Amino acid sequence: MLKILQIALRNLLRYKRRTLLTASLITVGVVFVLLFMSVSGSFKNMMVGQITDSMLGHLQVHRKGYVASIDNLPLTLNMKAKAVHRLQEILDRQPEIEASSPRIKFGAMFSNYTETSNVRLNGVVPEKEFATVPLLSSRITEGRKTLKRGEILVPALLSKGMKVKVDDTVVIIATNKDGSVNGRQFVVAGILDGITGPGGRDGYLHFDDAVELLRMEEAEVSEIAIRLKNFDSLHSFSSRLEGIVAGEMNKENKPLFEIHTWEKLSPFFNISKMIDLMTLSIKLMLTMIVLISITNVMIMAVYERIREIGTIAAIGTLPGKILSMFVVEGFLLGVFGAIIGGLVAMALVKIVNIAHLTFDFGQQKDLLLVAQLHPKDLLFISITVIVVSVIASLYPAVKASRMDPIQALRHV
Amino acid sequence: MTFIVAKDLEKSYQVGEVMVTALKGVSFTIETSSFVSFIGPSGSGKTTLLNLIGCLDKPTSGSLTIGDTDIRSFNRRQSANFRGHSIGFIFQDFNLLPVLTVYENIEYPLLMVQNTPAAERKKRVTELLEAVGMSSQSSKYPDQISGGQKQRVAVARALVTNPKLVLADEPTANLDHETAYRVLELMKKMRDELQTTFIFSTHDQKIVGEAEILYTLEDGKLISRQVKGEAHHA
C-alpha cells in the first residue's frame, strides 16, 4: 500500500501544474463552504440564542387554542389558576428544565399624561423571567436591571416616541376579559432594547401588578416559558412533555395544554431553515466541484498513461491493483484539498473574528459577527471531500484496470 | 525438455468489416532454456505470436501449452497471474515507469505483482542490478539514463522474478548495433545463469544470427525453423 501511495504521489507531482490547479479548486471549494458554514452557522446560533434567551424561552406551554386564536393576546384563553398549578407541578418534576416563567400577556394603553399609545405587556415574576430568558437583562439599555412592583420596563421605540425616561411616571390602562377598564401609575424602571420577532417590542411589569390591573380574582396565565438545561434536547423533551400534558383534559374532556418550541413561535425559524438550505446547496456545489474536477483530472491521467497501464498489466499487475493506483491518486488530491482548505478556512475564520465585523438585523444594530468553525463541521467536510474524491476517481480507475494490455501497449 | 508446444495456432482479428488472419496454422515446440528468435517482416505475425505466448491474447483456434499449462482456458485474472509469476517481458520502447527509479523499476514485479518480502526483494534487485551492470545508476530515473541502459534495466526487470520464460518484442529496435549486441549478450548470459527460456522477435537481419533457434514467419505462416550450426529446415 505504501508503494501505491508513493507511486500515486509521484504521478501527481509529475503533472505539477495540473495537480496544483485541481487541488486549488478543491481547496477554494472547501474554504468557501467552511467559511460560509462558520459564519452562517454562528449567525444562526446567535440569532436563535438571542430569540430564545432574551424573549421566547426554549419552549412555551399555552392553553389549547391560544396561539392559533385570531384575537391578539386573548385574555379569555388564559390558563386558569388551577390548570397553571397542575402544569407547574408537572414542570417541577422534569429534571431537564432549568427554569420556567409564567407570563400574563395583554394589550394596554400607555400614557405619559400628554400622549397615549398602545403597548403589549408581559406580567412576569422577575426572578423567574430573568432565569428563563437570561439575556433579557442585557436588553435593558438604561435604568435598573431589576423589576419591582409598581415598575415597568418600557420598550425603546415607545420610550423614544413618547419621550419617556427612566424614573418617569406613566399610566397603563387595560381592559380585562370582562370588558372592565382599569388604570394604574407605574414608574419607568428601565428602557428595553427591541429585538426582531414576536414580543421583541413588548414591555414588562410585575406579575402581581398585571393581576391587579386586569382585576383577576385568581392569577390566570397566558403562557409558561421554559428554559432547558440542554438546548440540544429541545425536540426530544418537547415530544415527551407533549405526551405528559396530553393526559390533562378540560371539563369537556379536550386537551388542556399545547406545547410550542421556539421554532413554531418565531418567524426566524424560516430564515434559519433557509440558511440550512443554502448551506446544503453550497455543500452540494462543493461535491460537484470535487466530483467533476477529480473525474476530469483522473480521466486525463488515464489517457496520458495508457502505455504505462499496458506495461504494468502485461507484467502481471492485477486489475485490482491498477484500480487502486488511480483511486489513491484521487484520494490524495482530496486529502490535499481538504487539509489545505481546512487550514485556510481556520485562518480566515480567525481573521474574521480579529476584524470585529458587525452587522444589523432588524431592530438589532451592530451585532458582532463571531465566526465559529466547529471541529465536527471540519471533519464532515473533509471526509465528504475525500469520499467524493475516491468516488470521482473510480470511473477512470475502473477504465484503467479493464484496459486490454495489447491495445494499451500499442497506444502511441 | 519441451517447454512450449503450439499446434495449429490461428489468430484472426476483426478490423472494421474485414476479418484479418494474423496467424495461420502455426505449430512449433520450444525447449527449456533455449534462445529463440522469431523473425520476419512487419505484419508477418511476430508480435501476435508473442502476445499469444505471453498470455496477453488468446488464439482463435489451435492449442498452446507453456510448461504443463494450457493457457487458452485462462480468464483475465488468471492470465495476469500467470504472466506475473512465469513470464518476463522486454519491450521495444523499454516501457520503464517514469516515476520509478532504476532500482524501483526492477523491484516493481516483486513488490507489486509477487508481494515478495523486503529482504528477498533487496537481494534479488541488487543481484540483477549487478548482473546488468546498473548498480551505479540505481537511483536514477529512466529519463536520466541512455537507451541501452534502459533496455538493460528492462532485462533486469524481466528477470527479477526468476521467470521460466522471457519474451522480448523487438528488444533492439531502438538501440544502435553495438548496444543491441550488448543487450543480446546480456540476455544470453542471463539465460546461461538462470536457465530461462528467451524468445524474441526481430526483423533486424544483423542480429538474427545471435539466436540459437530461428523461426521465420511470413504472412502469418511459419515457413522455416533453423538451428544455429544445423542445416536449414523448411
XYZ file of C-alpha atoms in Angstrom:
646
model
C 0.000 0.000 0.000
C 2.859 2.319 0.849
C 4.322 1.772 -2.612
C 0.958 2.511 -4.238
C 0.777 5.733 -2.219
C 4.324 6.592 -3.284
C 3.619 5.892 -6.962
C 0.365 7.879 -6.791
C 2.124 10.814 -5.148
C 4.902 10.797 -7.730
C 2.377 10.632 -10.561
C 0.590 13.642 -9.096
C 3.869 15.532 -8.799
C 4.709 14.557 -12.360
C 1.965 16.898 -13.563
C 2.577 19.632 -11.009
C 0.565 22.395 -12.646
C -2.495 20.242 -13.208
C -2.343 18.778 -9.725
C -1.936 22.246 -8.258
C -4.902 23.591 -10.218
C -7.166 20.714 -9.229
C -6.092 20.785 -5.592
C -6.579 24.578 -5.600
C -10.089 24.213 -6.958
C -10.945 21.749 -4.210
C -9.227 23.956 -1.639
C -11.220 27.024 -2.710
C -14.431 24.992 -2.516
C -13.589 23.675 0.952
C -12.632 27.171 2.170
C -15.835 28.660 0.803
C -18.050 26.014 2.363
C -16.317 26.074 5.737
C -16.298 29.862 5.865
C -19.971 30.013 4.933
C -20.824 27.339 7.474
C -18.866 29.038 10.224
C -20.316 32.493 9.548
C -23.912 31.487 8.768
C -23.926 28.846 11.482
C -22.651 31.314 14.042
C -25.147 33.940 12.854
C -27.963 31.407 13.111
C -26.921 30.196 16.540
C -26.504 33.767 17.741
C -29.943 34.784 16.492
C -31.582 31.664 17.904
C -29.776 32.352 21.171
C -30.971 35.977 21.139
C -34.547 34.971 20.434
C -34.739 32.164 22.953
C -32.580 33.702 25.684
C -33.951 37.211 25.644
C -37.583 36.763 24.732
C -39.255 33.460 23.923
C -37.543 30.870 26.056
C -36.769 27.479 24.542
C -40.390 26.409 24.522
C -43.732 27.582 25.815
C -46.879 25.980 27.146
C -50.231 27.604 26.362
C -53.818 26.790 26.820
C -55.016 24.823 23.796
C -56.058 27.268 21.063
C -54.224 30.309 22.477
C -51.552 30.561 19.737
C -53.972 29.813 16.907
C -56.533 32.317 18.167
C -57.432 35.104 15.731
C -57.574 37.505 18.699
C -54.361 39.258 19.625
C -53.386 38.333 23.183
C -56.786 36.810 24.055
C -57.311 37.075 27.811
C -60.220 34.653 27.504
C -57.776 31.918 26.514
C -55.509 32.308 29.520
C -54.846 29.239 31.648
C -56.898 29.189 34.849
C -55.142 29.163 38.191
C -55.997 25.520 38.811
C -54.626 24.469 35.426
C -51.499 26.553 35.973
C -50.982 24.865 39.299
C -51.303 21.400 37.698
C -48.974 22.393 34.898
C -46.425 23.853 37.289
C -46.429 20.613 39.256
C -45.708 18.685 36.052
C -42.929 21.077 35.069
C -41.339 20.953 38.515
C -40.920 17.190 38.108
C -38.942 17.491 34.844
C -35.194 17.374 35.525
C -34.386 18.752 32.042
C -35.961 22.121 32.898
C -33.577 24.784 34.161
C -36.220 27.491 34.734
C -39.768 28.372 33.817
C -41.635 31.641 33.879
C -45.397 32.245 33.888
C -46.497 35.284 31.875
C -49.689 37.284 31.621
C -49.688 38.854 28.183
C -52.064 41.660 27.388
C -52.502 44.796 25.374
C -52.861 48.158 27.108
C -52.882 51.934 26.637
C -49.665 53.684 27.601
C -49.911 57.325 28.654
C -47.286 59.874 29.636
C -50.061 62.289 30.650
C -49.760 64.221 27.398
C -49.862 61.445 24.851
C -51.287 57.951 24.691
C -50.175 54.919 22.672
C -50.697 51.181 22.547
C -48.346 48.741 24.194
C -48.067 44.978 24.550
C -47.180 43.978 28.080
C -45.927 40.930 29.899
C -46.729 40.451 33.549
C -43.796 38.416 34.869
C -42.261 37.164 38.077
C -38.912 38.958 37.669
C -36.609 36.334 39.179
C -38.313 33.553 37.155
C -38.317 35.598 33.969
C -34.652 36.576 34.257
C -33.770 32.919 34.909
C -35.787 31.713 31.910
C -34.610 34.394 29.471
C -31.218 35.392 30.893
C -30.395 37.847 28.095
C -33.432 39.986 28.955
C -31.378 41.984 31.430
C -28.826 42.746 28.692
C -31.626 44.328 26.672
C -32.180 46.894 29.423
C -30.040 49.670 27.987
C -30.991 52.338 30.507
C -32.155 52.158 34.103
C -32.194 49.315 36.600
C -31.764 45.710 35.605
C -34.496 44.706 38.039
C -38.255 44.939 38.121
C -40.166 45.660 41.319
C -43.858 46.060 41.925
C -45.123 49.367 40.610
C -42.347 49.491 37.991
C -42.396 48.977 34.248
C -39.766 48.192 31.632
C -40.627 50.260 28.547
C -39.606 49.218 25.008
C -37.082 51.606 23.448
C -39.272 52.580 20.471
C -42.142 53.588 22.755
C -39.807 55.397 25.120
C -38.385 57.382 22.224
C -41.768 58.104 20.636
C -43.408 59.095 23.883
C -40.290 60.845 25.250
C -40.318 58.747 28.394
C -37.190 58.404 30.528
C -36.128 56.221 33.424
C -37.950 57.101 36.700
C -40.741 58.940 34.837
C -44.257 58.073 35.877
C -46.610 56.662 33.270
C -50.151 55.381 33.301
C -51.172 51.968 31.995
C -54.829 51.442 31.172
C -56.010 47.941 30.373
C -59.289 46.246 29.671
C -59.818 42.887 31.308
C -61.551 39.877 29.754
C -64.940 41.055 31.008
C -64.519 44.469 29.353
C -63.818 46.304 32.587
C -61.244 49.107 32.224
C -58.659 49.784 34.881
C -55.666 52.088 35.079
C -52.577 52.393 37.265
C -49.487 54.511 37.574
C -46.074 52.914 37.058
C -42.543 54.182 37.402
C -40.259 53.505 34.434
C -37.543 51.202 35.791
C -35.691 50.787 32.524
C -35.688 51.048 28.757
C -35.695 47.792 26.832
C -33.872 47.423 23.532
C -36.169 45.970 20.878
C -35.312 42.802 19.013
C -36.719 41.223 15.879
C -39.526 38.749 16.334
C -42.741 38.287 18.325
C -42.581 40.014 21.680
C -39.479 41.915 20.640
C -41.179 45.256 21.374
C -43.115 44.238 24.484
C -42.932 45.990 27.827
C -42.648 44.194 31.174
C -44.304 44.744 34.542
C -44.601 42.688 37.708
C -46.878 39.621 37.609
C -48.862 40.766 40.651
C -49.357 44.232 39.120
C -50.751 42.574 35.979
C -53.153 40.505 38.115
C -54.291 43.688 39.856
C -54.534 45.768 36.703
C -56.621 43.124 34.944
C -58.708 42.647 38.091
C -58.179 38.881 38.087
C -59.766 37.149 41.039
C -57.213 34.359 40.625
C -53.996 34.713 38.687
C -54.533 33.478 35.135
C -51.520 32.856 32.943
C -51.183 33.338 29.169
C -48.118 31.155 28.803
C -45.328 29.479 30.675
C -41.937 29.949 29.045
C -39.434 27.186 29.696
C -35.652 27.136 29.585
C -33.932 23.759 29.282
C -30.605 22.789 30.755
C -29.557 21.399 27.380
C -30.872 23.161 24.283
C -29.957 20.181 22.107
C -32.576 18.075 23.891
C -35.329 20.522 22.874
C -37.168 18.272 20.451
C -36.958 15.102 22.478
C -38.086 16.950 25.611
C -40.848 18.760 23.759
C -42.215 15.447 22.455
C -42.008 13.914 25.900
C -43.721 16.885 27.542
C -46.421 16.775 24.899
C -47.052 13.179 25.862
C -47.229 14.079 29.535
C -49.593 17.045 29.180
C -51.756 15.158 26.691
C -53.361 13.477 29.681
C -54.511 16.820 31.101
C -58.105 17.399 29.983
C -60.570 20.230 30.489
C -64.192 19.841 31.570
C -65.223 18.992 28.010
C -62.608 16.234 28.038
C -60.476 18.050 25.477
C -56.695 18.616 25.778
C -55.969 21.477 28.112
C -52.439 22.454 27.061
C -50.326 22.661 23.979
C -46.574 22.897 23.617
C -44.744 25.154 21.180
C -40.998 25.165 20.645
C -39.394 28.498 19.702
C -39.359 27.290 16.094
C -43.154 27.341 15.933
C -43.331 30.767 17.525
C -40.626 32.725 15.728
C -40.518 33.614 12.027
C -36.725 33.484 12.326
C -37.037 29.716 12.143
C -37.858 30.088 8.431
C -34.722 32.203 7.958
C -32.818 29.564 9.881
C -34.227 26.884 7.588
C -33.189 28.941 4.573
C -29.675 29.223 5.965
C -29.612 25.438 6.368
C -30.880 25.052 2.801
C -28.221 27.428 1.474
C -25.562 25.538 3.415
C -26.792 22.305 1.895
C -26.754 23.853 -1.605
C -23.190 25.049 -1.120
C -22.179 21.611 0.168
C -23.718 20.079 -2.959
C -21.843 22.589 -5.118
C -18.602 21.586 -3.404
C -19.430 17.942 -4.023
C -19.960 18.667 -7.709
C -16.736 20.699 -7.923
C -14.761 17.848 -6.382
C -16.569 15.205 -8.410
C -16.121 16.907 -11.769
C -12.580 18.175 -11.243
C -11.238 14.880 -9.917
C -13.023 12.817 -12.574
C -11.669 15.152 -15.244
C -8.098 15.098 -13.997
C -8.114 11.336 -13.457
C -9.545 10.650 -16.921
C -6.732 12.771 -18.335
C -4.240 10.850 -16.206
C -5.537 7.537 -17.529
C -5.387 8.636 -21.177
C -1.898 10.030 -20.767
C -0.609 6.847 -19.186
C -2.209 4.208 -21.407
C 1.150 2.646 -22.355
C 2.215 2.573 -18.706
C -1.046 0.868 -17.822
C -0.396 -1.628 -20.629
C 3.114 -2.253 -19.315
C 2.120 -2.885 -15.712
C -0.820 -5.026 -16.847
C 1.462 -7.037 -19.146
C 3.980 -7.739 -16.406
C 1.219 -9.179 -14.270
C -0.224 -6.369 -12.141
C -3.727 -7.482 -11.221
C -6.641 -5.247 -12.284
C -7.491 -4.515 -8.634
C -4.033 -3.100 -8.031
C -4.172 -0.934 -11.152
C -7.565 0.334 -9.969
C -6.192 1.141 -6.533
C -3.264 3.118 -8.028
C -5.664 5.557 -9.675
C -8.129 5.633 -6.790
C -5.269 6.507 -4.438
C -4.329 9.420 -6.711
C -7.868 10.776 -6.435
C -7.821 10.113 -2.711
C -4.577 12.069 -2.313
C -5.981 15.009 -4.290
C -8.982 15.020 -1.967
C -6.770 14.810 1.110
C -4.592 17.735 -0.087
C -7.657 19.832 -0.869
C -9.309 19.018 2.453
C -6.204 19.673 4.569
C -5.146 22.886 2.835
C -8.763 24.071 2.589
C -9.313 23.336 6.275
C -6.179 25.222 7.282
C -7.001 28.242 5.094
C -10.591 28.268 6.393
C -9.344 28.210 10.004
C -7.037 31.128 9.253
C -9.830 33.103 7.566
C -12.217 32.472 10.474
C -9.527 33.806 12.790
C -9.150 36.896 10.577
C -12.936 37.467 10.504
C -13.005 37.365 14.308
C -9.985 39.635 14.681
C -11.564 42.129 12.234
C -14.589 42.514 14.590
C -17.139 42.738 11.792
C -20.579 43.966 12.830
C -23.977 43.790 11.133
C -27.570 44.905 11.670
C -30.504 42.546 11.851
C -33.961 44.110 12.112
C -34.102 46.126 15.316
C -30.711 44.913 16.392
C -27.767 47.070 15.475
C -24.041 46.438 15.497
C -24.273 42.732 16.135
C -20.747 41.327 16.291
C -20.079 38.607 13.757
C -18.381 35.802 15.648
C -17.464 33.078 13.176
C -17.035 29.646 14.687
C -15.585 26.685 12.867
C -16.741 23.542 14.625
C -14.369 20.552 14.512
C -17.293 18.306 13.548
C -18.030 20.533 10.506
C -14.359 20.480 9.559
C -14.317 16.708 9.905
C -17.572 16.276 7.993
C -16.456 18.428 5.055
C -13.007 16.813 4.973
C -14.474 13.315 4.959
C -17.059 14.323 2.329
C -14.345 15.754 0.049
C -12.147 12.669 0.443
C -15.011 10.221 -0.100
C -16.249 12.161 -3.149
C -12.666 12.264 -4.493
C -12.433 8.497 -4.230
C -15.843 8.061 -5.880
C -14.867 10.508 -8.638
C -11.681 8.606 -9.419
C -13.464 5.246 -9.535
C -14.695 5.564 -13.119
C -11.271 6.405 -14.631
C -9.647 3.816 -12.351
C -12.047 1.081 -13.468
C -11.387 2.101 -17.061
C -7.641 1.765 -16.471
C -7.950 -1.588 -14.731
C -10.064 -3.056 -17.537
C -7.761 -1.868 -20.287
C -6.628 -4.541 -22.745
C -2.818 -4.723 -22.347
C -2.277 -5.282 -26.085
C -4.302 -2.239 -27.080
C -2.671 -0.221 -24.324
C 0.850 -1.220 -25.379
C 0.078 -0.280 -28.985
C -1.142 3.160 -27.948
C 1.005 5.984 -29.250
C 12.862 -30.830 -22.313
C 9.909 -29.411 -24.230
C 8.633 -26.203 -22.682
C 6.257 -24.650 -25.192
C 4.053 -26.570 -27.594
C 1.953 -24.738 -30.187
C -0.347 -26.670 -32.517
C -2.185 -25.179 -35.477
C -2.372 -21.742 -33.920
C -4.684 -19.365 -35.669
C -5.440 -15.801 -34.751
C -7.959 -13.643 -36.559
C -8.981 -10.066 -35.888
C -11.985 -8.128 -36.985
C -10.713 -4.865 -38.457
C -13.758 -2.811 -39.363
C -15.769 -5.105 -41.612
C -12.743 -7.155 -42.671
C -11.524 -10.279 -40.898
C -7.739 -10.312 -40.814
C -5.939 -13.591 -40.079
C -2.620 -12.761 -38.431
C -1.520 -16.360 -37.758
C -2.372 -19.310 -39.962
C -1.851 -22.789 -38.548
C 1.395 -22.125 -36.738
C 2.912 -25.132 -34.955
C 6.226 -25.350 -33.129
C 7.904 -26.571 -29.965
C 10.452 -24.750 -27.869
C 12.819 -26.402 -25.427
C 13.571 -25.165 -21.926
C 16.325 -22.539 -21.639
C 16.630 -22.083 -25.354
C 17.351 -18.764 -27.028
C 14.783 -18.449 -29.773
C 14.044 -15.736 -32.255
C 11.021 -15.243 -34.475
C 11.919 -13.215 -37.484
C 10.005 -11.884 -40.388
C 8.939 -8.639 -41.998
C 6.453 -6.246 -40.454
C 2.956 -7.732 -40.445
C 4.240 -11.301 -40.570
C 2.609 -12.119 -37.208
C 5.633 -11.985 -34.850
C 4.046 -9.661 -32.309
C 0.733 -11.544 -32.478
C 2.557 -14.801 -31.752
C 4.482 -13.270 -28.864
C 1.206 -11.869 -27.483
C -0.276 -15.378 -27.543
C 2.776 -16.943 -25.880
C 2.754 -14.089 -23.343
C -0.890 -14.774 -22.386
C -1.804 -11.270 -23.475
C -4.135 -12.666 -26.100
C -5.898 -15.926 -26.909
C -5.701 -17.941 -30.139
C -8.811 -18.139 -32.321
C -8.088 -21.834 -32.718
C -5.324 -24.322 -32.077
C -3.622 -25.163 -28.807
C -0.809 -23.580 -26.845
C 0.753 -25.035 -23.710
C 3.524 -23.488 -21.655
C 5.064 -25.965 -19.256
C 2.085 -28.134 -18.499
C -0.423 -25.313 -18.644
C -2.950 -24.890 -21.418
C -3.202 -21.112 -21.460
C -6.387 -20.946 -23.554
C -8.545 -21.657 -20.518
C -7.250 -18.665 -18.540
C -9.550 -15.824 -17.614
C -8.250 -12.262 -17.373
C -7.111 -12.581 -13.778
C -5.507 -15.993 -14.284
C -3.646 -14.673 -17.320
C -2.322 -11.733 -15.292
C -1.315 -14.080 -12.512
C 0.463 -16.443 -14.902
C 2.304 -13.561 -16.564
C 3.316 -12.149 -13.204
C 4.782 -15.423 -11.970
C 6.061 -17.193 -15.083
C 6.810 -14.662 -17.818
C 9.115 -11.660 -18.080
C 8.571 -9.006 -20.749
C 11.083 -6.826 -22.539
C 9.565 -4.152 -24.775
C 10.888 -2.414 -27.839
C 10.436 1.009 -26.205
C 11.768 -0.254 -22.836
C 8.489 0.805 -21.142
C 10.080 1.684 -17.826
C 7.807 3.501 -15.417
C 8.959 7.128 -15.450
C 8.047 7.848 -11.817
C 10.176 4.984 -10.513
C 13.955 4.883 -10.210
C 16.041 2.182 -11.890
C 16.022 0.239 -8.608
C 12.269 0.638 -8.173
C 11.533 -0.341 -11.772
C 13.394 -3.617 -11.266
C 11.767 -4.096 -7.874
C 8.239 -3.430 -9.209
C 7.271 -7.009 -10.235
C 8.499 -8.415 -6.927
C 6.683 -5.783 -4.890
C 3.506 -5.149 -6.835
C 2.984 -8.497 -8.531
C 4.532 -11.175 -6.354
C 4.426 -9.472 -2.913
C 7.947 -10.713 -2.170
C 9.284 -9.923 1.345
C 11.514 -6.832 1.578
C 14.782 -8.642 2.385
C 14.433 -11.036 -0.535
C 13.437 -8.159 -2.824
C 16.529 -6.234 -1.914
C 18.738 -9.293 -2.508
C 17.209 -10.057 -5.909
C 17.216 -6.458 -7.132
C 20.830 -5.946 -6.034
C 21.877 -9.144 -7.792
C 20.123 -8.144 -11.008
C 21.477 -4.590 -10.861
C 24.978 -6.040 -10.651
C 24.290 -8.610 -13.362
C 23.176 -5.954 -15.852
C 25.862 -3.521 -14.727
C 23.491 -0.840 -13.485
C 24.365 -0.755 -9.785
C 25.835 2.727 -10.004
C 22.698 4.059 -11.730
C 20.168 2.516 -9.376
C 18.812 5.787 -8.004
C 18.429 7.429 -11.402
C 15.110 7.852 -13.141
C 14.553 6.467 -16.668
C 14.852 9.927 -18.247
C 18.348 10.229 -16.745
C 19.828 7.159 -18.459
C 20.615 6.155 -22.083
C 18.544 3.850 -24.316
C 20.967 0.938 -23.857
C 20.886 1.382 -20.115
C 17.093 1.486 -20.173
C 16.977 -1.826 -22.021
C 19.410 -3.356 -19.510
C 17.076 -2.221 -16.753
C 14.175 -3.745 -18.700
C 16.090 -7.030 -18.948
C 16.710 -6.942 -15.205
C 13.016 -6.199 -14.563
C 12.006 -9.117 -16.774
C 14.345 -11.482 -14.931
C 13.935 -10.344 -11.358
C 11.075 -12.736 -10.653
C 13.040 -15.734 -11.974
C 10.518 -16.389 -14.739
C 10.608 -19.573 -16.788
C 10.154 -17.539 -19.949
C 11.211 -14.096 -21.134
C 9.525 -12.565 -24.164
C 11.182 -9.683 -25.935
C 9.367 -7.946 -28.777
C 11.925 -6.212 -30.983
C 14.184 -5.582 -27.964
C 16.932 -3.961 -30.003
C 14.844 -1.924 -32.430
C 15.558 1.330 -30.648
C 19.217 0.654 -29.983
C 22.344 1.150 -32.068
C 24.077 -2.040 -33.206
C 26.777 -2.061 -30.595
C 24.285 -1.570 -27.790
C 21.914 -4.096 -29.377
C 24.628 -6.770 -29.404
C 25.499 -5.963 -25.811
C 21.876 -6.315 -24.737
C 21.587 -9.634 -26.573
C 24.812 -10.820 -24.980
C 23.373 -9.858 -21.622
C 20.202 -11.805 -22.369
C 22.253 -14.867 -23.345
C 24.373 -14.537 -20.239
C 21.274 -14.374 -18.084
C 19.833 -17.377 -19.911
C 23.003 -19.326 -19.092
C 22.933 -18.278 -15.453
C 19.213 -18.631 -14.797
C 18.191 -21.326 -17.282
C 15.433 -19.082 -18.558
C 13.872 -19.553 -21.984
C 14.264 -16.434 -24.110
C 12.035 -15.734 -27.077
C 12.494 -12.554 -29.015
C 11.124 -11.181 -32.215
C 13.067 -9.071 -34.637
C 13.244 -8.056 -38.245
C 16.782 -6.771 -37.871
C 18.813 -9.124 -40.057
C 22.049 -8.083 -38.371
C 21.128 -9.531 -35.005
C 19.209 -12.633 -36.034
C 22.496 -14.548 -36.032
C 22.556 -14.209 -32.254
C 19.592 -16.580 -31.904
C 20.227 -20.261 -31.375
C 16.914 -21.274 -32.924
C 15.392 -19.145 -35.604
C 11.778 -19.342 -36.725
C 10.798 -17.408 -39.789
C 7.257 -16.102 -40.185
C 5.749 -14.808 -43.359
C 2.149 -13.751 -43.861
C 1.165 -15.427 -40.621
C 2.736 -18.763 -41.520
C 5.802 -20.361 -40.053
C 7.928 -21.015 -43.080
C 11.183 -22.251 -41.560
C 12.979 -23.392 -38.434
C 16.727 -23.011 -38.322
C 19.015 -24.200 -35.566
C 22.357 -22.475 -35.335
C 25.032 -24.745 -36.673
C 22.473 -27.088 -38.319
C 21.108 -27.272 -41.822
C 18.100 -25.157 -42.735
C 14.664 -26.834 -42.151
C 11.772 -25.635 -44.265
